[in-house]
GROMACS .gro file of C-alpha atoms in nm:
model
  392
    1MET     CA    1   0.000   0.000   0.000
    2ASP     CA    2   0.137   0.348  -0.082
    3MET     CA    3   0.006   0.701  -0.044
    4ASN     CA    4  -0.075   0.718  -0.414
    5SER     CA    5  -0.308   0.418  -0.379
    6LEU     CA    6  -0.524   0.581  -0.115
    7SER     CA    7  -0.861   0.723  -0.197
    8PRO     CA    8  -0.894   1.105  -0.189
    9GLY     CA    9  -1.071   1.082   0.146
   10GLU     CA   10  -0.799   0.864   0.292
   11SER     CA   11  -0.522   1.090   0.158
   12LEU     CA   12  -0.686   1.395   0.315
   13ARG     CA   13  -0.721   1.216   0.645
   14ALA     CA   14  -0.357   1.106   0.634
   15ASP     CA   15  -0.254   1.468   0.584
   16ARG     CA   16  -0.481   1.573   0.866
   17PHE     CA   17  -0.322   1.319   1.098
   18HIS     CA   18   0.022   1.444   1.014
   19ARG     CA   19  -0.086   1.799   1.091
   20CYS     CA   20  -0.226   1.677   1.421
   21LEU     CA   21   0.125   1.584   1.527
   22ARG     CA   22   0.249   1.936   1.487
   23PRO     CA   23   0.105   2.085   1.809
   24ALA     CA   24   0.284   1.814   2.006
   25ALA     CA   25   0.595   1.871   1.798
   26ALA     CA   26   0.580   2.243   1.872
   27CYS     CA   27   0.601   2.168   2.244
   28VAL     CA   28   0.906   1.952   2.182
   29ILE     CA   29   1.057   2.219   1.960
   30SER     CA   30   0.995   2.480   2.227
   31LEU     CA   31   1.176   2.267   2.481
   32TYR     CA   32   1.468   2.222   2.246
   33ALA     CA   33   1.480   2.595   2.181
   34VAL     CA   34   1.509   2.670   2.550
   35LEU     CA   35   1.751   2.394   2.640
   36GLY     CA   36   1.958   2.426   2.324
   37GLY     CA   37   1.971   2.800   2.357
   38GLY     CA   38   2.087   2.777   2.715
   39GLN     CA   39   2.367   2.537   2.629
   40ILE     CA   40   2.489   2.756   2.347
   41ALA     CA   41   2.465   3.068   2.562
   42TRP     CA   42   2.722   2.914   2.795
   43ALA     CA   43   2.961   2.808   2.523
   44GLN     CA   44   2.912   3.045   2.234
   45SER     CA   45   2.788   3.388   2.151
   46LYS     CA   46   2.438   3.512   2.226
   47THR     CA   47   2.398   3.576   1.852
   48ILE     CA   48   2.360   3.203   1.779
   49ASP     CA   49   2.116   3.167   2.066
   50GLU     CA   50   1.909   3.456   1.937
   51ARG     CA   51   1.909   3.331   1.574
   52PHE     CA   52   1.794   2.987   1.692
   53ARG     CA   53   1.510   3.146   1.890
   54GLN     CA   54   1.406   3.360   1.595
   55ALA     CA   55   1.411   3.064   1.356
   56THR     CA   56   1.205   2.855   1.595
   57GLU     CA   57   0.947   3.132   1.623
   58ALA     CA   58   0.933   3.161   1.244
   59MET     CA   59   0.876   2.785   1.219
   60ARG     CA   60   0.587   2.801   1.467
   61GLU     CA   61   0.430   3.080   1.262
   62ALA     CA   62   0.477   2.885   0.934
   63ARG     CA   63   0.728   3.133   0.794
   64LEU     CA   64   0.917   2.835   0.661
   65ASP     CA   65   1.170   2.998   0.428
   66GLU     CA   66   1.275   3.235   0.702
   67ALA     CA   67   1.296   2.949   0.950
   68ALA     CA   68   1.505   2.738   0.713
   69GLU     CA   69   1.747   3.026   0.655
   70GLY     CA   70   1.780   3.083   1.028
   71PHE     CA   71   1.847   2.719   1.118
   72ALA     CA   72   2.095   2.688   0.831
   73TRP     CA   73   2.282   2.988   0.969
   74VAL     CA   74   2.288   2.833   1.317
   75ILE     CA   75   2.416   2.502   1.181
   76ALA     CA   76   2.692   2.679   0.988
   77ALA     CA   77   2.796   2.857   1.306
   78SER     CA   78   2.754   2.556   1.533
   79PRO     CA   79   2.759   2.225   1.335
   80ALA     CA   80   2.722   2.010   1.647
   81PHE     CA   81   2.393   2.173   1.752
   82ALA     CA   82   2.163   1.868   1.718
   83GLU     CA   83   1.839   2.058   1.780
   84ALA     CA   84   1.911   2.295   1.493
   85HIS     CA   85   1.952   2.000   1.253
   86PHE     CA   86   1.628   1.851   1.389
   87ASN     CA   87   1.432   2.176   1.353
   88LEU     CA   88   1.564   2.229   1.001
   89GLY     CA   89   1.445   1.876   0.924
   90LEU     CA   90   1.098   1.970   1.053
   91VAL     CA   91   1.094   2.275   0.828
   92ARG     CA   92   1.199   2.072   0.524
   93GLU     CA   93   0.932   1.812   0.602
   94ALA     CA   94   0.670   2.088   0.627
   95GLN     CA   95   0.787   2.214   0.287
   96GLY     CA   96   0.740   1.867   0.139
   97LYS     CA   97   1.115   1.820   0.096
   98ASN     CA   98   1.125   1.480   0.261
   99GLU     CA   99   1.470   1.377   0.141
  100GLU     CA  100   1.623   1.691   0.294
  101ALA     CA  101   1.416   1.638   0.608
  102ILE     CA  102   1.552   1.286   0.643
  103ALA     CA  103   1.907   1.416   0.613
  104GLY     CA  104   1.841   1.668   0.890
  105PHE     CA  105   1.690   1.411   1.125
  106GLN     CA  106   1.973   1.167   1.060
  107LYS     CA  107   2.233   1.434   1.137
  108ALA     CA  108   2.050   1.525   1.458
  109LEU     CA  109   2.042   1.159   1.562
  110ALA     CA  110   2.410   1.115   1.485
  111LEU     CA  111   2.476   1.396   1.732
  112LYS     CA  112   2.209   1.294   1.987
  113PRO     CA  113   2.090   0.934   1.932
  114ARG     CA  114   1.797   0.968   2.177
  115LEU     CA  115   1.678   1.313   2.073
  116HIS     CA  116   1.306   1.309   2.148
  117GLY     CA  117   1.099   1.320   1.828
  118ALA     CA  118   1.386   1.272   1.585
  119HIS     CA  119   1.318   0.905   1.511
  120LEU     CA  120   0.945   0.980   1.502
  121PHE     CA  121   0.969   1.248   1.234
  122LEU     CA  122   1.238   1.053   1.050
  123GLY     CA  123   0.993   0.762   1.029
  124VAL     CA  124   0.711   0.989   0.912
  125ALA     CA  125   0.929   1.136   0.635
  126GLU     CA  126   1.037   0.789   0.524
  127TYR     CA  127   0.675   0.672   0.531
  128ARG     CA  128   0.579   0.958   0.302
  129LEU     CA  129   0.842   0.839   0.056
  130ASN     CA  130   0.697   0.485   0.074
  131GLN     CA  131   1.014   0.361   0.245
  132PHE     CA  132   0.812   0.149   0.483
  133ASP     CA  133   1.087  -0.077   0.617
  134LYS     CA  134   1.304   0.222   0.709
  135ALA     CA  135   1.005   0.403   0.857
  136ILE     CA  136   0.916   0.106   1.076
  137ALA     CA  137   1.276   0.076   1.200
  138ALA     CA  138   1.289   0.445   1.289
  139LEU     CA  139   0.951   0.444   1.460
  140ARG     CA  140   1.041   0.136   1.661
  141ASN     CA  141   1.349   0.319   1.786
  142GLU     CA  142   1.125   0.606   1.899
  143THR     CA  143   0.886   0.372   2.082
  144THR     CA  144   1.182   0.199   2.248
  145ASP     CA  145   1.333   0.527   2.369
  146TYR     CA  146   0.998   0.687   2.456
  147PRO     CA  147   0.744   0.410   2.516
  148SER     CA  148   0.480   0.652   2.647
  149ASP     CA  149   0.466   0.852   2.322
  150ALA     CA  150   0.123   0.770   2.175
  151ASN     CA  151   0.202   0.947   1.846
  152ALA     CA  152   0.505   0.724   1.792
  153TRP     CA  153   0.299   0.410   1.847
  154MET     CA  154   0.027   0.542   1.617
  155TRP     CA  155   0.268   0.613   1.333
  156LEU     CA  156   0.433   0.276   1.384
  157GLY     CA  157   0.092   0.118   1.335
  158VAL     CA  158   0.027   0.331   1.026
  159ALA     CA  159   0.359   0.228   0.870
  160GLU     CA  160   0.304  -0.140   0.951
  161LEU     CA  161  -0.042  -0.124   0.798
  162ALA     CA  162   0.108   0.030   0.484
  163LYS     CA  163   0.359  -0.259   0.481
  164GLU     CA  164   0.058  -0.496   0.486
  165GLN     CA  165   0.132  -0.621   0.836
  166PRO     CA  166  -0.213  -0.570   0.993
  167GLU     CA  167  -0.150  -0.787   1.299
  168ASP     CA  168   0.161  -0.588   1.394
  169ALA     CA  169  -0.025  -0.265   1.315
  170ALA     CA  170  -0.310  -0.366   1.545
  171GLU     CA  171  -0.067  -0.431   1.831
  172ALA     CA  172   0.100  -0.089   1.790
  173LEU     CA  173  -0.230   0.095   1.759
  174ASP     CA  174  -0.369  -0.084   2.064
  175LYS     CA  175  -0.073   0.051   2.264
  176ALA     CA  176  -0.132   0.397   2.123
  177ALA     CA  177  -0.499   0.377   2.223
  178ARG     CA  178  -0.413   0.278   2.579
  179LEU     CA  179  -0.186   0.582   2.605
  180ALA     CA  180  -0.434   0.823   2.442
  181PRO     CA  181  -0.781   0.665   2.453
  182ASP     CA  182  -0.958   0.979   2.330
  183ASN     CA  183  -0.735   1.042   2.028
  184VAL     CA  184  -0.969   1.025   1.727
  185ASP     CA  185  -0.682   0.973   1.485
  186ILE     CA  186  -0.570   0.661   1.670
  187LEU     CA  187  -0.927   0.532   1.673
  188TYR     CA  188  -0.953   0.589   1.300
  189HIS     CA  189  -0.637   0.391   1.227
  190ARG     CA  190  -0.742   0.107   1.457
  191GLY     CA  191  -1.061   0.092   1.254
  192ARG     CA  192  -0.855   0.078   0.934
  193VAL     CA  193  -0.671  -0.229   1.066
  194HIS     CA  194  -0.998  -0.411   1.124
  195GLN     CA  195  -1.112  -0.304   0.777
  196VAL     CA  196  -0.800  -0.451   0.616
  197LEU     CA  197  -0.846  -0.776   0.809
  198ALA     CA  198  -1.212  -0.784   0.704
  199GLN     CA  199  -1.121  -0.737   0.339
  200ALA     CA  200  -0.873  -1.023   0.361
  201ASP     CA  201  -1.141  -1.246   0.515
  202ALA     CA  202  -1.390  -1.145   0.247
  203GLU     CA  203  -1.148  -1.225  -0.035
  204ALA     CA  204  -1.088  -1.567   0.120
  205GLY     CA  205  -1.460  -1.635   0.145
  206ARG     CA  206  -1.463  -1.614   0.527
  207HIS     CA  207  -1.774  -1.398   0.536
  208GLU     CA  208  -1.866  -1.450   0.902
  209GLU     CA  209  -1.514  -1.348   1.006
  210ALA     CA  210  -1.527  -1.050   0.770
  211ILE     CA  211  -1.852  -0.933   0.928
  212ALA     CA  212  -1.698  -0.952   1.275
  213GLU     CA  213  -1.401  -0.740   1.164
  214TYR     CA  214  -1.624  -0.483   0.993
  215LEU     CA  215  -1.837  -0.455   1.306
  216ALA     CA  216  -1.521  -0.400   1.512
  217SER     CA  217  -1.409  -0.132   1.269
  218ILE     CA  218  -1.749   0.038   1.280
  219ALA     CA  219  -1.743   0.036   1.661
  220LEU     CA  220  -1.423   0.243   1.645
  221ALA     CA  221  -1.527   0.467   1.355
  222PRO     CA  222  -1.906   0.452   1.325
  223ASN     CA  223  -1.932   0.727   1.064
  224GLN     CA  224  -1.641   0.629   0.841
  225PRO     CA  225  -1.758   0.614   0.478
  226GLY     CA  226  -1.740   0.274   0.313
  227LEU     CA  227  -1.755   0.048   0.617
  228HIS     CA  228  -2.130  -0.007   0.621
  229GLU     CA  229  -2.128  -0.062   0.245
  230GLU     CA  230  -1.873  -0.342   0.278
  231LEU     CA  231  -2.059  -0.485   0.577
  232GLY     CA  232  -2.380  -0.489   0.375
  233THR     CA  233  -2.205  -0.675   0.095
  234GLU     CA  234  -2.090  -0.945   0.337
  235TYR     CA  235  -2.435  -0.985   0.488
  236ARG     CA  236  -2.574  -1.020   0.136
  237MET     CA  237  -2.320  -1.291   0.056
  238LEU     CA  238  -2.461  -1.491   0.349
  239GLY     CA  239  -2.821  -1.428   0.245
  240LYS     CA  240  -2.889  -1.206   0.547
  241MET     CA  241  -3.096  -0.958   0.352
  242ASP     CA  242  -3.246  -0.765   0.644
  243GLU     CA  243  -2.902  -0.699   0.790
  244ALA     CA  244  -2.763  -0.615   0.445
  245GLU     CA  245  -3.043  -0.366   0.383
  246ALA     CA  246  -2.990  -0.198   0.721
  247ALA     CA  247  -2.615  -0.169   0.666
  248LEU     CA  248  -2.651  -0.024   0.317
  249GLU     CA  249  -2.919   0.221   0.430
  250ARG     CA  250  -2.683   0.341   0.702
  251GLU     CA  251  -2.408   0.385   0.441
  252VAL     CA  252  -2.637   0.601   0.229
  253GLU     CA  253  -2.717   0.811   0.536
  254ILE     CA  254  -2.346   0.866   0.602
  255ASP     CA  255  -2.253   0.927   0.240
  256PRO     CA  256  -2.560   1.003   0.026
  257HIS     CA  257  -2.338   1.072  -0.276
  258ASN     CA  258  -2.181   0.725  -0.281
  259PRO     CA  259  -2.308   0.579  -0.612
  260VAL     CA  260  -2.187   0.228  -0.532
  261ALA     CA  261  -2.378   0.218  -0.203
  262LEU     CA  262  -2.690   0.357  -0.373
  263TYR     CA  263  -2.657   0.097  -0.648
  264LYS     CA  264  -2.601  -0.195  -0.410
  265LEU     CA  265  -2.901  -0.092  -0.202
  266GLY     CA  266  -3.108  -0.050  -0.519
  267THR     CA  267  -3.022  -0.395  -0.653
  268LEU     CA  268  -3.097  -0.546  -0.313
  269GLU     CA  269  -3.441  -0.383  -0.314
  270VAL     CA  270  -3.505  -0.524  -0.663
  271GLU     CA  271  -3.414  -0.871  -0.540
  272ARG     CA  272  -3.657  -0.820  -0.251
  273ASN     CA  273  -3.932  -0.736  -0.503
  274ASN     CA  274  -3.938  -0.369  -0.409
  275GLY     CA  275  -3.921  -0.239  -0.763
  276ALA     CA  276  -4.016   0.124  -0.699
  277LYS     CA  277  -3.751   0.181  -0.431
  278GLY     CA  278  -3.492  -0.018  -0.622
  279LYS     CA  279  -3.551   0.177  -0.944
  280ALA     CA  280  -3.522   0.514  -0.767
  281LEU     CA  281  -3.196   0.417  -0.599
  282ILE     CA  282  -3.040   0.274  -0.916
  283GLU     CA  283  -3.135   0.581  -1.118
  284ALA     CA  284  -2.985   0.805  -0.846
  285ALA     CA  285  -2.664   0.602  -0.863
  286LEU     CA  286  -2.654   0.626  -1.242
  287GLU     CA  287  -2.683   1.004  -1.226
  288GLN     CA  288  -2.351   1.007  -1.041
  289ASN     CA  289  -2.187   0.718  -1.226
  290PRO     CA  290  -2.347   0.629  -1.561
  291GLY     CA  291  -2.099   0.345  -1.612
  292LEU     CA  292  -2.225   0.115  -1.337
  293LYS     CA  293  -2.219  -0.243  -1.460
  294GLN     CA  294  -2.535  -0.457  -1.469
  295ALA     CA  295  -2.751  -0.149  -1.407
  296ASP     CA  296  -2.968  -0.214  -1.715
  297TYR     CA  297  -3.037  -0.569  -1.601
  298TYR     CA  298  -3.159  -0.456  -1.258
  299LEU     CA  299  -3.355  -0.165  -1.405
  300GLY     CA  300  -3.523  -0.416  -1.637
  301ARG     CA  301  -3.620  -0.630  -1.341
  302ALA     CA  302  -3.744  -0.327  -1.147
  303GLU     CA  303  -3.962  -0.216  -1.437
  304MET     CA  304  -4.096  -0.570  -1.468
  305GLU     CA  305  -4.193  -0.572  -1.099
  306LEU     CA  306  -4.374  -0.242  -1.157
  307GLY     CA  307  -4.560  -0.385  -1.457
  308ASN     CA  308  -4.384  -0.155  -1.704
  309ASP     CA  309  -4.320  -0.419  -1.969
  310ALA     CA  310  -4.215  -0.182  -2.247
  311ALA     CA  311  -3.959  -0.006  -2.023
  312SER     CA  312  -3.841  -0.343  -1.893
  313LEU     CA  313  -3.794  -0.468  -2.249
  314ARG     CA  314  -3.580  -0.165  -2.343
  315ALA     CA  315  -3.357  -0.203  -2.037
  316LEU     CA  316  -3.310  -0.578  -2.079
  317LYS     CA  317  -3.226  -0.536  -2.448
  318ARG     CA  318  -2.954  -0.292  -2.346
  319ALA     CA  319  -2.832  -0.546  -2.092
  320VAL     CA  320  -2.800  -0.836  -2.338
  321ALA     CA  321  -2.631  -0.608  -2.589
  322ALA     CA  322  -2.371  -0.466  -2.353
  323ASP     CA  323  -2.323  -0.683  -2.044
  324SER     CA  324  -2.019  -0.908  -2.039
  325ASP     CA  325  -2.077  -1.089  -1.709
  326PRO     CA  326  -2.182  -1.444  -1.806
  327GLU     CA  327  -2.424  -1.497  -1.518
  328THR     CA  328  -2.590  -1.159  -1.564
  329LEU     CA  329  -2.613  -1.217  -1.937
  330GLU     CA  330  -2.783  -1.551  -1.883
  331GLN     CA  331  -3.034  -1.403  -1.641
  332ALA     CA  332  -3.100  -1.104  -1.867
  333TRP     CA  333  -3.200  -1.336  -2.153
  334TYR     CA  334  -3.420  -1.534  -1.914
  335GLN     CA  335  -3.596  -1.220  -1.790
  336LEU     CA  336  -3.627  -1.101  -2.148
  337GLY     CA  337  -3.809  -1.422  -2.233
  338ILE     CA  338  -4.053  -1.359  -1.948
  339VAL     CA  339  -4.123  -1.004  -2.066
  340TYR     CA  340  -4.184  -1.121  -2.422
  341ARG     CA  341  -4.432  -1.379  -2.292
  342ARG     CA  342  -4.614  -1.115  -2.090
  343MET     CA  343  -4.636  -0.907  -2.406
  344HIS     CA  344  -4.766  -1.212  -2.598
  345ARG     CA  345  -4.466  -1.211  -2.831
  346THR     CA  346  -4.433  -1.588  -2.827
  347GLN     CA  347  -4.171  -1.641  -3.097
  348GLU     CA  348  -3.935  -1.382  -2.948
  349ALA     CA  349  -3.993  -1.531  -2.601
  350GLU     CA  350  -3.892  -1.875  -2.726
  351GLN     CA  351  -3.579  -1.734  -2.891
  352ALA     CA  352  -3.481  -1.554  -2.572
  353ILE     CA  353  -3.528  -1.865  -2.360
  354ALA     CA  354  -3.333  -2.070  -2.613
  355THR     CA  355  -3.044  -1.820  -2.592
  356PHE     CA  356  -3.059  -1.840  -2.214
  357GLN     CA  357  -3.040  -2.221  -2.226
  358LYS     CA  358  -2.751  -2.211  -2.472
  359LEU     CA  359  -2.551  -1.976  -2.247
  360LYS     CA  360  -2.631  -2.191  -1.946
  361ASP     CA  361  -2.513  -2.506  -2.124
  362GLU     CA  362  -2.192  -2.333  -2.231
  363GLU     CA  363  -2.123  -2.225  -1.874
  364ALA     CA  364  -2.185  -2.578  -1.750
  365ARG     CA  365  -1.939  -2.710  -2.008
  366ARG     CA  366  -1.675  -2.456  -1.904
  367HIS     CA  367  -1.729  -2.552  -1.542
  368LEU     CA  368  -1.672  -2.919  -1.620
  369GLU     CA  369  -1.357  -2.831  -1.814
  370ARG     CA  370  -1.225  -2.636  -1.514
  371VAL     CA  371  -1.300  -2.924  -1.281
  372GLU     CA  372  -1.129  -3.172  -1.512
  373LYS     CA  373  -0.826  -2.946  -1.555
  374LYS     CA  374  -0.795  -2.914  -1.180
  375ARG     CA  375  -0.830  -3.292  -1.137
  376ARG     CA  376  -0.553  -3.359  -1.392
  377ALA     CA  377  -0.325  -3.103  -1.229
  378GLU     CA  378  -0.375  -3.261  -0.887
  379ALA     CA  379  -0.312  -3.609  -1.031
  380ALA     CA  380   0.009  -3.489  -1.199
  381GLU     CA  381   0.126  -3.325  -0.878
  382SER     CA  382   0.052  -3.641  -0.682
  383ALA     CA  383   0.242  -3.856  -0.933
  384ALA     CA  384   0.542  -3.623  -0.920
  385SER     CA  385   0.557  -3.623  -0.540
  386PRO     CA  386   0.796  -3.883  -0.394
  387GLY     CA  387   0.630  -4.157  -0.196
  388PRO     CA  388   0.723  -4.254   0.161
  389PRO     CA  389   1.071  -4.401   0.203
  390LYS     CA  390   1.086  -4.778   0.179
  391ASN     CA  391   1.234  -4.992   0.452
  392PRO     CA  392   1.574  -5.126   0.358
   0.00000   0.00000   0.00000
């Protein structure tokens, strides 16, 4: 998983989380400014101390170019001043110059290996460059040195989730939550872990387990878009239509402009013989995304349930002309045959049913071929495997 693969909503939230660290970072920076300035005041001129203070103030006020110039001046005058390297790294990170930020944090750590926040922001910068292994190593160093830092544990969990290590991410985020139970950003990321685990269960056909993970994710982030939609899909896979309907309705309440949720709820209503509601939802979804697959098939069924045979015929004709999903295509021809019969167009009804039967027979043949191919592959693998050793 990388930042470029995130949805727009997820990318915005990731940026928001990073900004949420900055108030805490400002406190750390303030501490460094005072302590660092005092140390330099003893050993060097007050000019360096004053320039460091001014640069730190400029950083707090987001005057980043001025801050960068000030810290660079301090570093030139006092190369061993670890806090100046660290603060310059923070400025570069805020400017989106992550490579330069990393260099600053690394220099600060070379001078002060346990400098509070340095490994944290080093890990964040590496995470933003999709260097997940390096980010995890840096963040683990921060949690080792400062085990009560909830932000460090949170970002460790974020990086591990990006590395597709959801179990490790869950452990880190659980620690972060114990340290800061009211932190909404931590709660969000814990919910993301459960969502990833749920998706893995769903892909493996473990629908009951997927539902449990989605419910856990929803408990942590009840208004997060997408969760109820995915939960509804899993309920539908198990034939739990009441639960599926409730979940999808909740998704539409949370995100009324989600065309996929509208469409899924609409098709569910059609399957439950609620043609009027299903038609309205599908048409609303198509207004936002005209390219939704299988929409004509379900609109045809909805119109049929409403007794609008002519409209149903038009929609089903579009479905058989354009749909490429074999199962949907079969069912579209079958429904088309029913509509023709209701319209007393017997010959066309027979042709439609004959096409349906032909497609069904072809699918059955393909299924048998797949089964036979799998059987031969298993037999070949068994023959190639060495048998148990014989007794001498």
